[in-house]
PDB file of C-alpha atoms and ligand atoms in Angstrom:
ATOM      1  CA  UNK A  20      -0.138   0.280   0.140  1.00 60.00           C
ATOM      2  CA  UNK A  21       1.661   3.434  -1.193  1.00 91.00           C
ATOM      3  CA  UNK A  22      -0.338   5.810   1.753  1.00 97.00           C
ATOM      4  CA  UNK A  23      -0.330   9.154   0.041  1.00 98.00           C
ATOM      5  CA  UNK A  24      -1.281  12.658   1.929  1.00 98.00           C
ATOM      6  CA  UNK A  25      -1.678  15.580  -0.064  1.00 98.00           C
ATOM      7  CA  UNK A  26      -1.104  18.862   2.225  1.00 98.00           C
ATOM      8  CA  UNK A  27       0.493  20.932  -0.292  1.00 98.00           C
ATOM      9  CA  UNK A  28       0.628  20.876  -3.773  1.00 98.00           C
ATOM     10  CA  UNK A  29       4.462  19.854  -3.095  1.00 98.00           C
ATOM     11  CA  UNK A  30       2.878  16.078  -2.788  1.00 98.00           C
ATOM     12  CA  UNK A  31       2.281  15.785  -5.796  1.00 98.00           C
ATOM     13  CA  UNK A  32       4.938  15.789  -8.928  1.00 98.00           C
ATOM     14  CA  UNK A  33       3.797  17.921 -11.629  1.00 98.00           C
ATOM     15  CA  UNK A  34       3.324  14.896 -13.452  1.00 98.00           C
ATOM     16  CA  UNK A  35       1.137  13.881 -10.855  1.00 98.00           C
ATOM     17  CA  UNK A  36      -0.580  16.941 -11.139  1.00 98.00           C
ATOM     18  CA  UNK A  37      -1.433  17.283 -14.587  1.00 98.00           C
ATOM     19  CA  UNK A  38      -2.876  13.788 -14.814  1.00 98.00           C
ATOM     20  CA  UNK A  39      -5.161  14.604 -11.706  1.00 98.00           C
ATOM     21  CA  UNK A  40      -6.512  17.949 -13.572  1.00 98.00           C
ATOM     22  CA  UNK A  41      -6.784  15.839 -17.036  1.00 98.00           C
ATOM     23  CA  UNK A  42      -8.938  13.115 -15.124  1.00 98.00           C
ATOM     24  CA  UNK A  43     -10.717  16.283 -13.081  1.00 98.00           C
ATOM     25  CA  UNK A  44     -11.731  17.009 -16.423  1.00 98.00           C
ATOM     26  CA  UNK A  45     -12.734  13.791 -17.895  1.00 97.00           C
ATOM     27  CA  UNK A  46     -14.982  13.510 -14.638  1.00 97.00           C
ATOM     28  CA  UNK A  47     -16.660  16.378 -15.324  1.00 97.00           C
ATOM     29  CA  UNK A  48     -17.629  14.968 -18.691  1.00 96.00           C
ATOM     30  CA  UNK A  49     -19.021  12.191 -17.555  1.00 92.00           C
ATOM     31  CA  UNK A  50     -20.729  12.583 -13.882  1.00 93.00           C
ATOM     32  CA  UNK A  51     -23.352   9.849 -15.053  1.00 94.00           C
ATOM     33  CA  UNK A  52     -20.419   7.473 -15.556  1.00 94.00           C
ATOM     34  CA  UNK A  53     -18.786   8.098 -12.325  1.00 93.00           C
ATOM     35  CA  UNK A  54     -21.919   7.884 -10.752  1.00 93.00           C
ATOM     36  CA  UNK A  55     -23.115   4.707 -12.269  1.00 95.00           C
ATOM     37  CA  UNK A  56     -19.286   2.964 -12.092  1.00 95.00           C
ATOM     38  CA  UNK A  57     -19.569   4.021  -7.964  1.00 96.00           C
ATOM     39  CA  UNK A  58     -16.403   3.302  -7.713  1.00 97.00           C
ATOM     40  CA  UNK A  59     -15.369   4.088  -4.715  1.00 98.00           C
ATOM     41  CA  UNK A  60     -18.517   2.270  -2.764  1.00 97.00           C
ATOM     42  CA  UNK A  61     -19.323   2.536   0.465  1.00 97.00           C
ATOM     43  CA  UNK A  62     -15.602   3.912   1.175  1.00 98.00           C
ATOM     44  CA  UNK A  63     -16.098   6.571   3.802  1.00 98.00           C
ATOM     45  CA  UNK A  64     -14.370  10.169   3.795  1.00 98.00           C
ATOM     46  CA  UNK A  65     -14.011  11.645   7.245  1.00 98.00           C
ATOM     47  CA  UNK A  66     -14.529  15.667   7.061  1.00 98.00           C
ATOM     48  CA  UNK A  67     -12.555  17.706   9.784  1.00 98.00           C
ATOM     49  CA  UNK A  68     -13.601  21.543  10.258  1.00 98.00           C
ATOM     50  CA  UNK A  69     -11.774  23.323  12.931  1.00 97.00           C
ATOM     51  CA  UNK A  70     -12.861  26.738  10.413  1.00 97.00           C
ATOM     52  CA  UNK A  71     -15.816  27.421   7.921  1.00 97.00           C
ATOM     53  CA  UNK A  72     -17.256  26.697   4.758  1.00 98.00           C
ATOM     54  CA  UNK A  73     -19.310  26.146   2.072  1.00 98.00           C
ATOM     55  CA  UNK A  74     -17.553  25.343  -1.115  1.00 98.00           C
ATOM     56  CA  UNK A  75     -15.186  22.411   0.486  1.00 98.00           C
ATOM     57  CA  UNK A  76     -17.696  21.142   2.334  1.00 98.00           C
ATOM     58  CA  UNK A  77     -20.429  20.860  -0.148  1.00 98.00           C
ATOM     59  CA  UNK A  78     -17.934  19.621  -2.791  1.00 98.00           C
ATOM     60  CA  UNK A  79     -16.116  16.857  -0.662  1.00 98.00           C
ATOM     61  CA  UNK A  80     -19.319  15.331   0.481  1.00 98.00           C
ATOM     62  CA  UNK A  81     -20.943  15.552  -3.174  1.00 98.00           C
ATOM     63  CA  UNK A  82     -17.613  14.612  -4.361  1.00 98.00           C
ATOM     64  CA  UNK A  83     -17.674  10.880  -2.412  1.00 98.00           C
ATOM     65  CA  UNK A  84     -21.191  11.015  -2.967  1.00 98.00           C
ATOM     66  CA  UNK A  85     -20.739  10.637  -6.682  1.00 98.00           C
ATOM     67  CA  UNK A  86     -17.991   8.442  -6.129  1.00 98.00           C
ATOM     68  CA  UNK A  87     -20.351   5.802  -4.224  1.00 98.00           C
ATOM     69  CA  UNK A  88     -18.743   6.732  -1.236  1.00 98.00           C
ATOM     70  CA  UNK A  89     -20.125   8.686   2.151  1.00 98.00           C
ATOM     71  CA  UNK A  90     -18.660  11.886   3.696  1.00 98.00           C
ATOM     72  CA  UNK A  91     -18.795  12.487   7.515  1.00 98.00           C
ATOM     73  CA  UNK A  92     -19.040  15.931   8.448  1.00 98.00           C
ATOM     74  CA  UNK A  93     -16.752  16.101  11.519  1.00 98.00           C
ATOM     75  CA  UNK A  94     -17.012  19.662  13.276  1.00 96.00           C
ATOM     76  CA  UNK A  95     -14.456  20.263  15.881  1.00 90.00           C
ATOM     77  CA  UNK A  96     -16.952  21.842  17.887  1.00 90.00           C
ATOM     78  CA  UNK A  97     -18.923  18.097  18.646  1.00 93.00           C
ATOM     79  CA  UNK A  98     -15.634  16.038  18.341  1.00 95.00           C
ATOM     80  CA  UNK A  99     -13.002  15.958  21.599  1.00 96.00           C
ATOM     81  CA  UNK A 100     -10.734  16.887  19.016  1.00 94.00           C
ATOM     82  CA  UNK A 101     -12.412  20.300  20.149  1.00 93.00           C
ATOM     83  CA  UNK A 102     -11.885  19.530  23.527  1.00 95.00           C
ATOM     84  CA  UNK A 103      -8.215  18.645  23.139  1.00 96.00           C
ATOM     85  CA  UNK A 104      -8.054  15.354  22.664  1.00 97.00           C
ATOM     86  CA  UNK A 105      -4.281  14.633  21.144  1.00 97.00           C
ATOM     87  CA  UNK A 106      -4.560  14.924  17.196  1.00 97.00           C
ATOM     88  CA  UNK A 107      -2.046  11.964  17.313  1.00 98.00           C
ATOM     89  CA  UNK A 108      -4.669  10.201  19.487  1.00 98.00           C
ATOM     90  CA  UNK A 109      -7.577  11.133  16.874  1.00 98.00           C
ATOM     91  CA  UNK A 110      -5.623  10.437  14.029  1.00 98.00           C
ATOM     92  CA  UNK A 111      -4.460   6.891  15.210  1.00 98.00           C
ATOM     93  CA  UNK A 112      -8.648   6.258  16.396  1.00 98.00           C
ATOM     94  CA  UNK A 113     -10.245   8.100  12.515  1.00 98.00           C
ATOM     95  CA  UNK A 114      -7.880   6.701  10.666  1.00 98.00           C
ATOM     96  CA  UNK A 115      -8.275   2.859  11.672  1.00 98.00           C
ATOM     97  CA  UNK A 116     -12.216   3.556  10.616  1.00 98.00           C
ATOM     98  CA  UNK A 117     -12.410   5.927   7.687  1.00 98.00           C
ATOM     99  CA  UNK A 118     -11.089   4.923   3.562  1.00 98.00           C
ATOM    100  CA  UNK A 119      -9.654   8.718   3.717  1.00 98.00           C
ATOM    101  CA  UNK A 120      -9.797  11.976   5.717  1.00 98.00           C
ATOM    102  CA  UNK A 121      -9.831  15.618   4.886  1.00 98.00           C
ATOM    103  CA  UNK A 122      -8.974  18.265   7.988  1.00 98.00           C
ATOM    104  CA  UNK A 123      -9.792  22.261   7.254  1.00 98.00           C
ATOM    105  CA  UNK A 124      -7.829  23.785  10.563  1.00 98.00           C
ATOM    106  CA  UNK A 125      -5.580  26.553  11.720  1.00 97.00           C
ATOM    107  CA  UNK A 126      -2.037  25.848  12.041  1.00 98.00           C
ATOM    108  CA  UNK A 127      -0.303  23.814   9.091  1.00 98.00           C
ATOM    109  CA  UNK A 128       1.708  21.890  12.218  1.00 98.00           C
ATOM    110  CA  UNK A 129      -1.152  20.288  13.248  1.00 98.00           C
ATOM    111  CA  UNK A 130      -2.639  18.372   9.362  1.00 98.00           C
ATOM    112  CA  UNK A 131       1.102  17.563   9.243  1.00 98.00           C
ATOM    113  CA  UNK A 132       0.836  15.573  12.649  1.00 98.00           C
ATOM    114  CA  UNK A 133      -2.139  14.196  11.926  1.00 98.00           C
ATOM    115  CA  UNK A 134      -0.587  13.065   8.790  1.00 98.00           C
ATOM    116  CA  UNK A 135       2.178  11.480  10.396  1.00 98.00           C
ATOM    117  CA  UNK A 136       0.073   9.196  12.380  1.00 98.00           C
ATOM    118  CA  UNK A 137      -3.155   8.416  10.007  1.00 98.00           C
ATOM    119  CA  UNK A 138      -2.916   5.032   8.465  1.00 98.00           C
ATOM    120  CA  UNK A 139      -5.108   6.441   5.227  1.00 98.00           C
ATOM    121  CA  UNK A 140      -4.563   9.478   3.443  1.00 98.00           C
ATOM    122  CA  UNK A 141      -4.697  12.741   4.551  1.00 99.00           C
ATOM    123  CA  UNK A 142      -6.156  15.986   2.475  1.00 99.00           C
ATOM    124  CA  UNK A 143      -5.239  19.328   3.259  1.00 99.00           C
ATOM    125  CA  UNK A 144      -8.444  21.357   3.062  1.00 99.00           C
ATOM    126  CA  UNK A 145      -7.169  24.435   3.804  1.00 99.00           C
ATOM    127  CA  UNK A 146      -4.566  25.314   6.733  1.00 98.00           C
ATOM    128  CA  UNK A 147      -3.462  29.174   7.810  1.00 98.00           C
ATOM    129  CA  UNK A 148      -0.254  28.290   5.101  1.00 98.00           C
ATOM    130  CA  UNK A 149      -2.157  26.344   2.524  1.00 99.00           C
ATOM    131  CA  UNK A 150      -5.052  25.592   0.544  1.00 99.00           C
ATOM    132  CA  UNK A 151      -3.577  23.186  -2.121  1.00 99.00           C
ATOM    133  CA  UNK A 152      -7.014  21.591  -3.604  1.00 99.00           C
ATOM    134  CA  UNK A 153      -8.575  25.310  -4.151  1.00 99.00           C
ATOM    135  CA  UNK A 154      -5.602  25.218  -6.558  1.00 99.00           C
ATOM    136  CA  UNK A 155      -6.559  22.050  -8.626  1.00 99.00           C
ATOM    137  CA  UNK A 156      -9.424  23.887  -9.133  1.00 99.00           C
ATOM    138  CA  UNK A 157      -8.135  26.939 -10.317  1.00 99.00           C
ATOM    139  CA  UNK A 158      -5.432  25.074 -12.483  1.00 99.00           C
ATOM    140  CA  UNK A 159      -8.260  23.088 -13.891  1.00 99.00           C
ATOM    141  CA  UNK A 160     -10.405  26.366 -14.583  1.00 99.00           C
ATOM    142  CA  UNK A 161      -7.550  27.867 -15.745  1.00 99.00           C
ATOM    143  CA  UNK A 162      -6.539  24.710 -18.418  1.00 98.00           C
ATOM    144  CA  UNK A 163     -10.337  24.449 -19.664  1.00 98.00           C
ATOM    145  CA  UNK A 164     -10.398  28.055 -20.542  1.00 98.00           C
ATOM    146  CA  UNK A 165      -6.457  29.120 -22.051  1.00 98.00           C
ATOM    147  CA  UNK A 166      -4.920  25.183 -22.089  1.00 98.00           C
ATOM    148  CA  UNK A 167      -1.825  25.335 -20.492  1.00 98.00           C
ATOM    149  CA  UNK A 168      -0.468  27.477 -17.303  1.00 98.00           C
ATOM    150  CA  UNK A 169       3.098  27.084 -18.498  1.00 98.00           C
ATOM    151  CA  UNK A 170       5.021  29.946 -18.874  1.00 98.00           C
ATOM    152  CA  UNK A 171       2.410  32.441 -18.923  1.00 98.00           C
ATOM    153  CA  UNK A 172       1.891  35.243 -15.655  1.00 98.00           C
ATOM    154  CA  UNK A 173       0.092  35.119 -12.904  1.00 99.00           C
ATOM    155  CA  UNK A 174      -0.561  38.175 -10.763  1.00 99.00           C
ATOM    156  CA  UNK A 175      -1.587  37.934  -6.937  1.00 99.00           C
ATOM    157  CA  UNK A 176      -2.720  40.945  -5.790  1.00 99.00           C
ATOM    158  CA  UNK A 177      -3.239  41.269  -1.656  1.00 98.00           C
ATOM    159  CA  UNK A 178      -2.575  39.314   1.214  1.00 98.00           C
ATOM    160  CA  UNK A 179       0.497  36.926   1.280  1.00 98.00           C
ATOM    161  CA  UNK A 180      -1.591  34.427   3.073  1.00 98.00           C
ATOM    162  CA  UNK A 181      -1.989  30.582   2.062  1.00 98.00           C
ATOM    163  CA  UNK A 182      -4.064  31.256  -1.212  1.00 99.00           C
ATOM    164  CA  UNK A 183      -1.167  33.373  -2.182  1.00 99.00           C
ATOM    165  CA  UNK A 184       1.721  30.868  -0.715  1.00 98.00           C
ATOM    166  CA  UNK A 185      -0.160  27.852  -2.505  1.00 99.00           C
ATOM    167  CA  UNK A 186       0.371  29.818  -5.692  1.00 99.00           C
ATOM    168  CA  UNK A 187       3.810  30.179  -4.763  1.00 98.00           C
ATOM    169  CA  UNK A 188       4.195  26.408  -5.144  1.00 98.00           C
ATOM    170  CA  UNK A 189       1.878  25.991  -8.206  1.00 99.00           C
ATOM    171  CA  UNK A 190       4.127  28.401  -9.945  1.00 98.00           C
ATOM    172  CA  UNK A 191       7.114  26.074  -9.777  1.00 98.00           C
ATOM    173  CA  UNK A 192       4.865  22.838 -10.114  1.00 98.00           C
ATOM    174  CA  UNK A 193       2.801  24.473 -12.847  1.00 98.00           C
ATOM    175  CA  UNK A 194       6.248  26.418 -14.475  1.00 98.00           C
ATOM    176  CA  UNK A 195       4.288  29.949 -14.515  1.00 98.00           C
ATOM    177  CA  UNK A 196       6.042  33.308 -13.283  1.00 98.00           C
ATOM    178  CA  UNK A 197       4.444  34.971 -10.120  1.00 98.00           C
ATOM    179  CA  UNK A 198       4.337  38.689  -9.905  1.00 98.00           C
ATOM    180  CA  UNK A 199       2.463  39.704  -6.033  1.00 98.00           C
ATOM    181  CA  UNK A 200       1.584  42.588  -5.125  1.00 98.00           C
ATOM    182  CA  UNK A 201       1.032  43.185  -1.591  1.00 98.00           C
ATOM    183  CA  UNK A 202       1.701  46.172   1.241  1.00 98.00           C
ATOM    184  CA  UNK A 203       4.531  46.453   3.252  1.00 97.00           C
ATOM    185  CA  UNK A 204       4.394  43.747   6.504  1.00 97.00           C
ATOM    186  CA  UNK A 205       1.780  41.468   4.778  1.00 98.00           C
ATOM    187  CA  UNK A 206       4.180  39.544   2.387  1.00 98.00           C
ATOM    188  CA  UNK A 207       4.279  35.512   2.293  1.00 98.00           C
ATOM    189  CA  UNK A 208       6.407  33.607   4.766  1.00 98.00           C
ATOM    190  CA  UNK A 209      10.328  35.113   3.829  1.00 98.00           C
ATOM    191  CA  UNK A 210      11.313  31.292   3.776  1.00 97.00           C
ATOM    192  CA  UNK A 211       8.632  29.845   0.602  1.00 97.00           C
ATOM    193  CA  UNK A 212       9.684  33.043  -0.861  1.00 97.00           C
ATOM    194  CA  UNK A 213      13.552  32.308  -0.792  1.00 96.00           C
ATOM    195  CA  UNK A 214      12.817  28.630  -1.490  1.00 95.00           C
ATOM    196  CA  UNK A 215      11.164  29.972  -4.862  1.00 97.00           C
ATOM    197  CA  UNK A 216      12.591  33.592  -6.001  1.00 94.00           C
ATOM    198  CA  UNK A 217      13.077  32.552  -9.275  1.00 96.00           C
ATOM    199  CA  UNK A 218       9.956  32.171 -10.014  1.00 97.00           C
ATOM    200  CA  UNK A 219       8.276  35.259  -7.700  1.00 98.00           C
ATOM    201  CA  UNK A 220       8.491  39.318  -8.123  1.00 98.00           C
ATOM    202  CA  UNK A 221       7.393  41.024  -4.872  1.00 98.00           C
ATOM    203  CA  UNK A 222       6.031  44.283  -5.785  1.00 98.00           C
ATOM    204  CA  UNK A 223       4.242  47.307  -3.835  1.00 98.00           C
ATOM    205  CA  UNK A 224       2.363  47.999  -7.584  1.00 98.00           C
ATOM    206  CA  UNK A 225      -1.050  46.349  -8.297  1.00 98.00           C
ATOM    207  CA  UNK A 226      -0.647  47.954 -12.123  1.00 98.00           C
ATOM    208  CA  UNK A 227       3.080  46.548 -11.560  1.00 98.00           C
ATOM    209  CA  UNK A 228       1.909  43.245 -11.121  1.00 98.00           C
ATOM    210  CA  UNK A 229      -0.674  42.624 -13.682  1.00 98.00           C
ATOM    211  CA  UNK A 230       1.337  44.311 -16.546  1.00 98.00           C
ATOM    212  CA  UNK A 231       1.426  41.187 -19.093  1.00 96.00           C
ATOM    213  CA  UNK A 232      -0.691  38.971 -16.511  1.00 98.00           C
ATOM    214  CA  UNK A 233      -2.284  36.094 -17.845  1.00 99.00           C
ATOM    215  CA  UNK A 234      -4.385  35.271 -14.666  1.00 99.00           C
ATOM    216  CA  UNK A 235      -5.391  38.214 -11.977  1.00 99.00           C
ATOM    217  CA  UNK A 236      -6.042  36.731  -8.702  1.00 99.00           C
ATOM    218  CA  UNK A 237      -7.189  37.871  -5.174  1.00 99.00           C
ATOM    219  CA  UNK A 238      -8.395  36.804  -1.740  1.00 98.00           C
ATOM    220  CA  UNK A 239      -9.877  38.107   1.202  1.00 98.00           C
ATOM    221  CA  UNK A 240      -7.828  40.928   3.203  1.00 98.00           C
ATOM    222  CA  UNK A 241      -8.869  39.860   6.406  1.00 98.00           C
ATOM    223  CA  UNK A 242      -8.435  35.609   6.437  1.00 98.00           C
ATOM    224  CA  UNK A 243     -10.716  33.387   8.794  1.00 98.00           C
ATOM    225  CA  UNK A 244      -9.023  33.680  12.565  1.00 97.00           C
ATOM    226  CA  UNK A 245      -8.263  37.691  11.141  1.00 97.00           C
ATOM    227  CA  UNK A 246     -11.208  38.843  12.075  1.00 96.00           C
ATOM    228  CA  UNK A 247      -9.976  40.990  14.319  1.00 97.00           C
ATOM    229  CA  UNK A 248      -7.607  42.853  12.120  1.00 98.00           C
ATOM    230  CA  UNK A 249     -10.438  43.594   9.855  1.00 97.00           C
ATOM    231  CA  UNK A 250     -10.101  47.356  10.293  1.00 97.00           C
ATOM    232  CA  UNK A 251      -6.212  47.545  10.615  1.00 97.00           C
ATOM    233  CA  UNK A 252      -6.208  45.407   7.480  1.00 98.00           C
ATOM    234  CA  UNK A 253      -8.844  48.056   5.472  1.00 98.00           C
ATOM    235  CA  UNK A 254      -6.470  50.727   5.491  1.00 98.00           C
ATOM    236  CA  UNK A 255      -3.326  48.693   4.768  1.00 98.00           C
ATOM    237  CA  UNK A 256      -5.054  47.510   1.753  1.00 98.00           C
ATOM    238  CA  UNK A 257      -6.712  50.169   0.395  1.00 97.00           C
ATOM    239  CA  UNK A 258      -5.129  50.893  -3.322  1.00 97.00           C
ATOM    240  CA  UNK A 259      -5.034  46.730  -3.186  1.00 98.00           C
ATOM    241  CA  UNK A 260      -8.390  46.314  -4.705  1.00 98.00           C
ATOM    242  CA  UNK A 261      -8.676  44.273  -8.077  1.00 98.00           C
ATOM    243  CA  UNK A 262     -11.252  46.021 -10.125  1.00 98.00           C
ATOM    244  CA  UNK A 263     -12.750  47.053 -14.157  1.00 98.00           C
ATOM    245  CA  UNK A 264      -9.357  50.012 -13.998  1.00 98.00           C
ATOM    246  CA  UNK A 265      -6.782  47.583 -12.972  1.00 98.00           C
ATOM    247  CA  UNK A 266      -7.582  45.165 -15.276  1.00 98.00           C
ATOM    248  CA  UNK A 267      -6.899  46.917 -18.309  1.00 98.00           C
ATOM    249  CA  UNK A 268      -3.134  46.808 -17.506  1.00 98.00           C
ATOM    250  CA  UNK A 269      -3.617  42.668 -17.946  1.00 98.00           C
ATOM    251  CA  UNK A 270      -3.381  41.279 -21.476  1.00 98.00           C
ATOM    252  CA  UNK A 271      -6.551  41.652 -23.209  1.00 98.00           C
ATOM    253  CA  UNK A 272      -7.269  37.573 -22.693  1.00 98.00           C
ATOM    254  CA  UNK A 273      -6.273  37.523 -18.751  1.00 98.00           C
ATOM    255  CA  UNK A 274      -8.378  35.808 -17.084  1.00 99.00           C
ATOM    256  CA  UNK A 275      -9.420  36.595 -13.539  1.00 99.00           C
ATOM    257  CA  UNK A 276      -9.966  34.501 -10.057  1.00 99.00           C
ATOM    258  CA  UNK A 277     -11.033  34.567  -6.659  1.00 98.00           C
ATOM    259  CA  UNK A 278     -11.363  31.784  -4.212  1.00 98.00           C
ATOM    260  CA  UNK A 279     -14.537  33.228  -2.902  1.00 98.00           C
ATOM    261  CA  UNK A 280     -15.994  34.025   0.042  1.00 98.00           C
ATOM    262  CA  UNK A 281     -15.679  37.738  -1.747  1.00 98.00           C
ATOM    263  CA  UNK A 282     -16.248  40.874  -0.059  1.00 98.00           C
ATOM    264  CA  UNK A 283     -17.094  43.101  -2.532  1.00 98.00           C
ATOM    265  CA  UNK A 284     -16.280  46.814  -2.261  1.00 98.00           C
ATOM    266  CA  UNK A 285     -12.732  45.504  -0.581  1.00 98.00           C
ATOM    267  CA  UNK A 286     -10.635  43.291  -2.214  1.00 98.00           C
ATOM    268  CA  UNK A 287     -12.781  43.406  -5.052  1.00 98.00           C
ATOM    269  CA  UNK A 288     -15.266  46.323  -6.904  1.00 98.00           C
ATOM    270  CA  UNK A 289     -18.480  45.945  -6.478  1.00 98.00           C
ATOM    271  CA  UNK A 290     -18.675  43.855 -10.465  1.00 97.00           C
ATOM    272  CA  UNK A 291     -15.320  42.487 -10.432  1.00 98.00           C
ATOM    273  CA  UNK A 292     -17.092  38.577 -10.126  1.00 98.00           C
ATOM    274  CA  UNK A 293     -19.351  39.864 -13.122  1.00 98.00           C
ATOM    275  CA  UNK A 294     -16.307  41.135 -15.187  1.00 98.00           C
ATOM    276  CA  UNK A 295     -15.526  39.753 -18.750  1.00 98.00           C
ATOM    277  CA  UNK A 296     -12.435  38.442 -17.792  1.00 98.00           C
ATOM    278  CA  UNK A 297     -14.278  36.350 -14.514  1.00 98.00           C
ATOM    279  CA  UNK A 298     -14.273  33.227 -14.699  1.00 99.00           C
ATOM    280  CA  UNK A 299     -15.024  32.362 -10.761  1.00 98.00           C
ATOM    281  CA  UNK A 300     -17.972  30.439 -10.660  1.00 98.00           C
ATOM    282  CA  UNK A 301     -16.623  27.702 -12.585  1.00 98.00           C
ATOM    283  CA  UNK A 302     -13.381  27.771 -10.731  1.00 98.00           C
ATOM    284  CA  UNK A 303     -16.201  26.984  -7.610  1.00 98.00           C
ATOM    285  CA  UNK A 304     -17.958  24.273  -9.479  1.00 98.00           C
ATOM    286  CA  UNK A 305     -14.095  22.467 -10.380  1.00 98.00           C
ATOM    287  CA  UNK A 306     -13.670  22.451  -6.514  1.00 98.00           C
ATOM    288  CA  UNK A 307     -16.214  19.707  -7.002  1.00 98.00           C
ATOM    289  CA  UNK A 308     -14.391  17.804  -9.769  1.00 98.00           C
ATOM    290  CA  UNK A 309     -10.487  18.646  -9.013  1.00 98.00           C
ATOM    291  CA  UNK A 310     -11.426  17.042  -5.205  1.00 98.00           C
ATOM    292  CA  UNK A 311     -13.019  14.052  -7.010  1.00 98.00           C
ATOM    293  CA  UNK A 312      -9.446  13.214  -9.396  1.00 98.00           C
ATOM    294  CA  UNK A 313      -7.386  14.141  -5.967  1.00 98.00           C
ATOM    295  CA  UNK A 314      -9.725  11.034  -4.208  1.00 98.00           C
ATOM    296  CA  UNK A 315      -9.543   9.110  -6.985  1.00 98.00           C
ATOM    297  CA  UNK A 316      -5.925   9.510  -7.348  1.00 98.00           C
ATOM    298  CA  UNK A 317      -5.138   8.822  -3.449  1.00 98.00           C
ATOM    299  CA  UNK A 318      -7.139   5.944  -3.208  1.00 98.00           C
ATOM    300  CA  UNK A 319      -6.463   4.285  -5.818  1.00 96.00           C
ATOM    301  CA  UNK A 320      -2.652   4.467  -4.717  1.00 95.00           C
ATOM    302  CA  UNK A 321      -3.377   3.499  -1.415  1.00 92.00           C
ATOM    303  CA  UNK A 322      -4.791   0.401  -2.894  1.00 89.00           C
ATOM    304  CA  UNK A 323      -1.418  -0.489  -4.772  1.00 85.00           C
TER     305      UNK A 323
HETATM  306  N1  LIG B 427     -13.196  28.138  -1.577  1.00 76.15           N
HETATM  307  C1  LIG B 427     -13.145  28.265  -0.179  1.00 76.15           C
HETATM  308  O1  LIG B 427     -12.498  27.054   0.179  1.00 76.15           O
HETATM  309  O2  LIG B 427     -14.326  28.136  -0.085  1.00 76.15           O
HETATM  310  P1  LIG B 427     -14.955  27.662   1.376  1.00 76.15           P
HETATM  311  O3  LIG B 427     -14.139  28.684   2.850  1.00 76.15           O
HETATM  312  O4  LIG B 427     -17.019  28.402   1.139  1.00 76.15           O
HETATM  313  O5  LIG B 427     -14.752  26.349   1.787  1.00 76.15           O
HETATM  314  N1  LIG B 428      -7.526  32.912   3.236  1.00 76.15           N
HETATM  315  C1  LIG B 428      -9.276  32.752   3.133  1.00 76.15           C
HETATM  316  C2  LIG B 428      -9.366  31.632   2.099  1.00 76.15           C
HETATM  317  C3  LIG B 428     -10.873  30.814   2.201  1.00 76.15           C
HETATM  318  C4  LIG B 428     -11.314  29.837   1.259  1.00 76.15           C
HETATM  319  C5  LIG B 428      -9.342  32.242   4.411  1.00 76.15           C
HETATM  320  O1  LIG B 428      -8.043  31.439   4.952  1.00 76.15           O
HETATM  321  O2  LIG B 428      -9.845  32.448   5.441  1.00 76.15           O
END
């Protein structure tokens, strides 16, 4: 049995990531075939949430159901994990009963520790540092609209957060250049930046970042867990909004993505989600397809 986890994009080779994305595109076209085949009948996905979610919860639960299995929602509010049961103990017990587990949590070290003690595949459904499942959906969306992203330029506007850091790893794994425009003090982690510096340019100017960009991406200014910093962040990020005017500096066929939920009037203008460049609704839907392909990849690896 080859136990594989998906904690960051670095857990797969570039070839495997391409394979997962191609499979996601295929699964999207063949939903009826997958439903009839029920390849993972009676397999159970544990879904541990220590933070809120709409897209991630629904796409994982719908996804495993379409594959013939069952999704079990486990909120930290109602489990012993939320009352301080050690992560290692929880991982040993839960993985003895489940076939695959996804976790949304705070510190990335929590999911690393869980995976270390799990006997089944563990998927990162967002930590403070990374959101790799979102990147599978984003890359699938780019491929569907424009073909390969290799050699292209991506502009990240805003916070150097979990989504930004996921785009940094994606720059290496998918072979694009990433321009990051963020205010001083809101950069991504220095060690991640140092290890990927050939693929990344940091600027203070959103206009500079979107120049020649094929894809423009942003995210909320205050992530989950940073709610009390909202006001201070609104000040720091003024001028870092993605809007119609900023998009005129990008390439004519540039796409716009946002993982959602979005805050209109903050990181995006009122109508940005409806802008001609916006593919956000397809991006959100692709969470379902990309994660089905990911679960298939990990479950098949575990059986091999
Ligand atoms: N993009 C995303 O992960 O959305 P949710 O927080 O709704 O899961
Ligand atoms: N950066 C955001 C992403 C939400 C999907 C957060 O962590 O809250």
